[in-house]
mmCIF file of C-alpha atoms in Angstrom:
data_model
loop_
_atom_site.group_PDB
_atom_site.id
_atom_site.type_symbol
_atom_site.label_atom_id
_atom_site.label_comp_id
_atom_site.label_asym_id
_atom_site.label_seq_id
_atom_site.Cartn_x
_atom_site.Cartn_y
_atom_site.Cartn_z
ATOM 1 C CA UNK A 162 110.406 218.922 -100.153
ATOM 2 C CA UNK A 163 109.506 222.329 -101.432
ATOM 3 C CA UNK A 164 110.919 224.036 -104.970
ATOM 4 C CA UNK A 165 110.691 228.216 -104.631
ATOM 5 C CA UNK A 166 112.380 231.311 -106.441
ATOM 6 C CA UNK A 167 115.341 231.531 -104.065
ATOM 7 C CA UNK A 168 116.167 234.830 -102.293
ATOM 8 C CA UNK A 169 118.715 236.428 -100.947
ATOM 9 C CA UNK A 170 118.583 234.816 -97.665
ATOM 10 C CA UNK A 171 119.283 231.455 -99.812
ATOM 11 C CA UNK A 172 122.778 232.607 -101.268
ATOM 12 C CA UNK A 173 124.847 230.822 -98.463
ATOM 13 C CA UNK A 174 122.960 227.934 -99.131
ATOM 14 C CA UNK A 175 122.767 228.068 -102.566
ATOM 15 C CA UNK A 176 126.582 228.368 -103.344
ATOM 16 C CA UNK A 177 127.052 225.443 -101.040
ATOM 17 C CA UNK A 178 125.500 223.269 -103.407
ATOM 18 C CA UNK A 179 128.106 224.388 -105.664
ATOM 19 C CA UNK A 180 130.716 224.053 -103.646
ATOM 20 C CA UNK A 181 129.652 220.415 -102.972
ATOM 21 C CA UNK A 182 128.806 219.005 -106.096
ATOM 22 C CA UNK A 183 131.227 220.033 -108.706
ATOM 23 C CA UNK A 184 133.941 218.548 -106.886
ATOM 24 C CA UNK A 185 132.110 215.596 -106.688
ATOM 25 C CA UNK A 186 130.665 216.000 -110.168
ATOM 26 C CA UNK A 187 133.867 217.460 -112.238
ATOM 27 C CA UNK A 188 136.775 216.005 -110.408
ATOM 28 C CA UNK A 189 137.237 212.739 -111.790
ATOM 29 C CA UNK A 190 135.765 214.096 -115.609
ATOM 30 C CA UNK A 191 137.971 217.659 -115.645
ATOM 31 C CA UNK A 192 140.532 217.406 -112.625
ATOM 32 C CA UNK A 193 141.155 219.677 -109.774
ATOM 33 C CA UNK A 194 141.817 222.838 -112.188
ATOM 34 C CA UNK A 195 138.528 222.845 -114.149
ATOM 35 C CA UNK A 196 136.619 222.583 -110.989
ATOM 36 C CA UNK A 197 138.823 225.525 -108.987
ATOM 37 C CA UNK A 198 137.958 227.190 -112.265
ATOM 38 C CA UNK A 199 134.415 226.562 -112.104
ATOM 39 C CA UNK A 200 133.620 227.237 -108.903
ATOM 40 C CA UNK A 201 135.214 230.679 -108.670
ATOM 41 C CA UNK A 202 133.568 231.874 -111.812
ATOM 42 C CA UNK A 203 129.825 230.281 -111.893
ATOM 43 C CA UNK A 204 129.593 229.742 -107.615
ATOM 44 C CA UNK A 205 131.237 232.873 -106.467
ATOM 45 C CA UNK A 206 129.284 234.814 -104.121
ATOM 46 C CA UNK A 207 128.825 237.616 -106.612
ATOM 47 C CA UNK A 208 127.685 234.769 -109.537
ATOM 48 C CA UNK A 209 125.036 233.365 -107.076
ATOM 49 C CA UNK A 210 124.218 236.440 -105.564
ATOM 50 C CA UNK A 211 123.257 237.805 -109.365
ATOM 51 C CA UNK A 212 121.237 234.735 -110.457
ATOM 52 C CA UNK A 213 119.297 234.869 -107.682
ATOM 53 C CA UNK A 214 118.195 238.777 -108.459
ATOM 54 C CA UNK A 215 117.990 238.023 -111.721
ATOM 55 C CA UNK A 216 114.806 236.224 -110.478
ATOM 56 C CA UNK A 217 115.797 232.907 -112.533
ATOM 57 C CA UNK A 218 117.451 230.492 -109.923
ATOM 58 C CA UNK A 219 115.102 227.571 -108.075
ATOM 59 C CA UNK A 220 115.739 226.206 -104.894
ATOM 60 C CA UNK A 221 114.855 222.783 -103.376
ATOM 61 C CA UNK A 222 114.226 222.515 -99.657
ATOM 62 C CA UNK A 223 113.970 219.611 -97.321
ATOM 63 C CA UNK A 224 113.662 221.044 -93.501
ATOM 64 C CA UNK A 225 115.497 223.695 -93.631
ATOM 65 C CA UNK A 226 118.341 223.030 -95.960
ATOM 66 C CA UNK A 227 118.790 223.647 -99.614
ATOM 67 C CA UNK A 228 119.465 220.134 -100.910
ATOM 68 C CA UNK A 229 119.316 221.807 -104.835
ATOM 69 C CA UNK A 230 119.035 224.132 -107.281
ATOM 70 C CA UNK A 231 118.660 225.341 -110.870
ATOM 71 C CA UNK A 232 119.302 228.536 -112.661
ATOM 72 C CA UNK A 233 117.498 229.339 -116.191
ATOM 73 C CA UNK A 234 118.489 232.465 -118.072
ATOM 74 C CA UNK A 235 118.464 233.220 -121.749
ATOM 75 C CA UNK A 236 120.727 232.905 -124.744
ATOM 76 C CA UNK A 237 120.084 234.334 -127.867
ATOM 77 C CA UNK A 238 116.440 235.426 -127.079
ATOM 78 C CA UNK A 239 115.665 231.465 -125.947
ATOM 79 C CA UNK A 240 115.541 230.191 -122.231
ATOM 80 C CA UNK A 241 118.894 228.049 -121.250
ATOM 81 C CA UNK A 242 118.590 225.720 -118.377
ATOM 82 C CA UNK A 243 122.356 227.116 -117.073
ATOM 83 C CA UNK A 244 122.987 225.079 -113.401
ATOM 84 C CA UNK A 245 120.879 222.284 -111.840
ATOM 85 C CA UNK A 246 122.419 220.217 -108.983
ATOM 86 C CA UNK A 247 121.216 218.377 -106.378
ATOM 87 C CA UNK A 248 123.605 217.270 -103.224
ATOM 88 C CA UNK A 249 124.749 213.766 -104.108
ATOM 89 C CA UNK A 250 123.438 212.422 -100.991
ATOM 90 C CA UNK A 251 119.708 213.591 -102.277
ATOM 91 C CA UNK A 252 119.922 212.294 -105.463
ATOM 92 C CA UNK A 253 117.489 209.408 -106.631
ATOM 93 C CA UNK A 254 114.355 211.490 -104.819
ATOM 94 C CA UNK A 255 112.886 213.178 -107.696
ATOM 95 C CA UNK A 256 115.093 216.562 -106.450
ATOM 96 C CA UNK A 257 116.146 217.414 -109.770
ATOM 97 C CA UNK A 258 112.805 216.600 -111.728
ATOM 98 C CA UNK A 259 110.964 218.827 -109.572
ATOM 99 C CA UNK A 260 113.902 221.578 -109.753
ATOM 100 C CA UNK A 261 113.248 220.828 -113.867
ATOM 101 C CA UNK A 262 109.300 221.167 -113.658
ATOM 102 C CA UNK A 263 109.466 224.541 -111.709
ATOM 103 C CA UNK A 264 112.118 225.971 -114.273
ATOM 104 C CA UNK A 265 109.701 224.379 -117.093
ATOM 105 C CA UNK A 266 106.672 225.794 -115.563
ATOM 106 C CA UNK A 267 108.358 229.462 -115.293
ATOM 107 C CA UNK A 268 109.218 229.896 -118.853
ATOM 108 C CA UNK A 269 107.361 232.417 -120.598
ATOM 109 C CA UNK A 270 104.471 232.081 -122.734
ATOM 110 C CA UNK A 271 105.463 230.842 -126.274
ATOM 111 C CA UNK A 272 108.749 229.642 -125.389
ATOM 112 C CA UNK A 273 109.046 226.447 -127.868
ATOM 113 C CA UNK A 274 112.405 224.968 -126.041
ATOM 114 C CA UNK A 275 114.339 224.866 -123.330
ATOM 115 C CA UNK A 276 118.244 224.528 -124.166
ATOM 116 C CA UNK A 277 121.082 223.280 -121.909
ATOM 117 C CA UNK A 278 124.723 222.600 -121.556
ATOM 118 C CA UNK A 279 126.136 219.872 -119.749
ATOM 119 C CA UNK A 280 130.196 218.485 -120.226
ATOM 120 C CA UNK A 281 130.788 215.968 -122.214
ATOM 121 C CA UNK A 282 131.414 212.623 -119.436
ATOM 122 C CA UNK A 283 128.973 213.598 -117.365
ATOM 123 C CA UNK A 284 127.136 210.682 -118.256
ATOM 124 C CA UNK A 285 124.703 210.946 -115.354
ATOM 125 C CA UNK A 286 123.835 214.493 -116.657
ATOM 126 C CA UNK A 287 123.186 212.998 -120.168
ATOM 127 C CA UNK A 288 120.891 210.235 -119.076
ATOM 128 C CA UNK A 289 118.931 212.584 -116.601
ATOM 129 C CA UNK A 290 118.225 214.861 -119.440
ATOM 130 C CA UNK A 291 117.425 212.053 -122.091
ATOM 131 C CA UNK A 292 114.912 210.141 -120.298
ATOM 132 C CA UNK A 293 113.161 214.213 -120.006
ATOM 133 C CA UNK A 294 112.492 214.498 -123.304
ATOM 134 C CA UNK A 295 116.243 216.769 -124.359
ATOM 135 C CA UNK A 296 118.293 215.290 -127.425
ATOM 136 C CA UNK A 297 121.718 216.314 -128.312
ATOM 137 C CA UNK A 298 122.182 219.356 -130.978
ATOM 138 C CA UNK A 299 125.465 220.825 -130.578
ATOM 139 C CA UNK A 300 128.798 220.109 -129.193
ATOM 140 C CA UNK A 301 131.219 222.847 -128.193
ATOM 141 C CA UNK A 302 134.909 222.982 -127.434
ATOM 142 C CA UNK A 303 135.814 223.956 -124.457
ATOM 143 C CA UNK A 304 139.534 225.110 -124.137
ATOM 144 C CA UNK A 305 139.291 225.058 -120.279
ATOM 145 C CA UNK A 306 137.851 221.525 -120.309
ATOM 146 C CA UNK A 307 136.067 218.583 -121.758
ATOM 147 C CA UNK A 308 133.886 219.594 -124.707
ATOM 148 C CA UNK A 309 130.252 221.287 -123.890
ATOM 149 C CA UNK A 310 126.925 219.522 -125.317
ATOM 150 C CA UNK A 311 124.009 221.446 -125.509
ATOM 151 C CA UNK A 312 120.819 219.696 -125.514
ATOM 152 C CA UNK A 313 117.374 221.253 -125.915
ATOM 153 C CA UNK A 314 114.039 219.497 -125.134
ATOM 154 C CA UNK A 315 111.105 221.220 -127.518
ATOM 155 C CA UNK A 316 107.791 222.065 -125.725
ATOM 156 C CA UNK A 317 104.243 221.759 -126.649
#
């Protein structure tokens, strides 16, 4: 497996992990609406095609196929961990820690935290991110869906 700065030529690929996983992940937390929702606003072709200029989204490659990725951006002046997913049939590999070390290792100098978001039930999410060092700090209403929890992890 290799983790890289996707490209352009990994857009396809890249929404496909969307497409695949929040059905998966979202279904049985938010129902069918949240995820039709979700998927046309953060995995359209023009969403994915803008993180990945935006230099800030990772892929995951086994062969030839994109088996994950992970998107950090900033809020507020401070880096936000936005999407990682990993195809559910890859998970239990390390995918998504190595996806987390390469978005850890590209954050710029002096950066004291990373911050994320993940929605409330998605209790795999929460215990991924716990055992990494992240602890709860906020939760957010979400009118659209299950409440939002943002987590943050502080860095040496």
């Amino acid at each position: 497996m290799d983790v890289r700065l996707a490209n352009a030529k990994d857009a396809y690929a890249v929404r496909l992990v969307g497409l695949r996983t929040w059905p998966a992940t979202y279904g049985p937390i938010a129902g069918a609406d949240y995820v039709s929702y979700g998927l046309a606003r953060w995995w359209s072709p023009e969403a994915v095609r803008r993180s990945i200029e935006g230099q800030g989204t990772f892929v995951a490659v086994t062969g030839d196929d994109v088996v994950g990725t992970a998107t950090v951006g900033e809020l507020d002046g401070n880096p936000v961990l936005w999407k990682l997913y990993v195809l559910p049939d890859f998970h239990g590999f390390g995918i998504g820690s190595a996806l987390l070390d390469a978005v850890l290792a590209s954050l710029p100098p002096g950066a004291d935290r990373l911050r994320l978001t993940y929605v409330d039930g998605n209790e795999e999410a929460e215990r991924f991110y716990r055992r990494r060092g992240f602890v709860e700090v906020a939760r957010h209403p979400d009118p659209e869906g299950p409440d939002g929890i943002w987590m943050e992890k502080m860095l040496a």
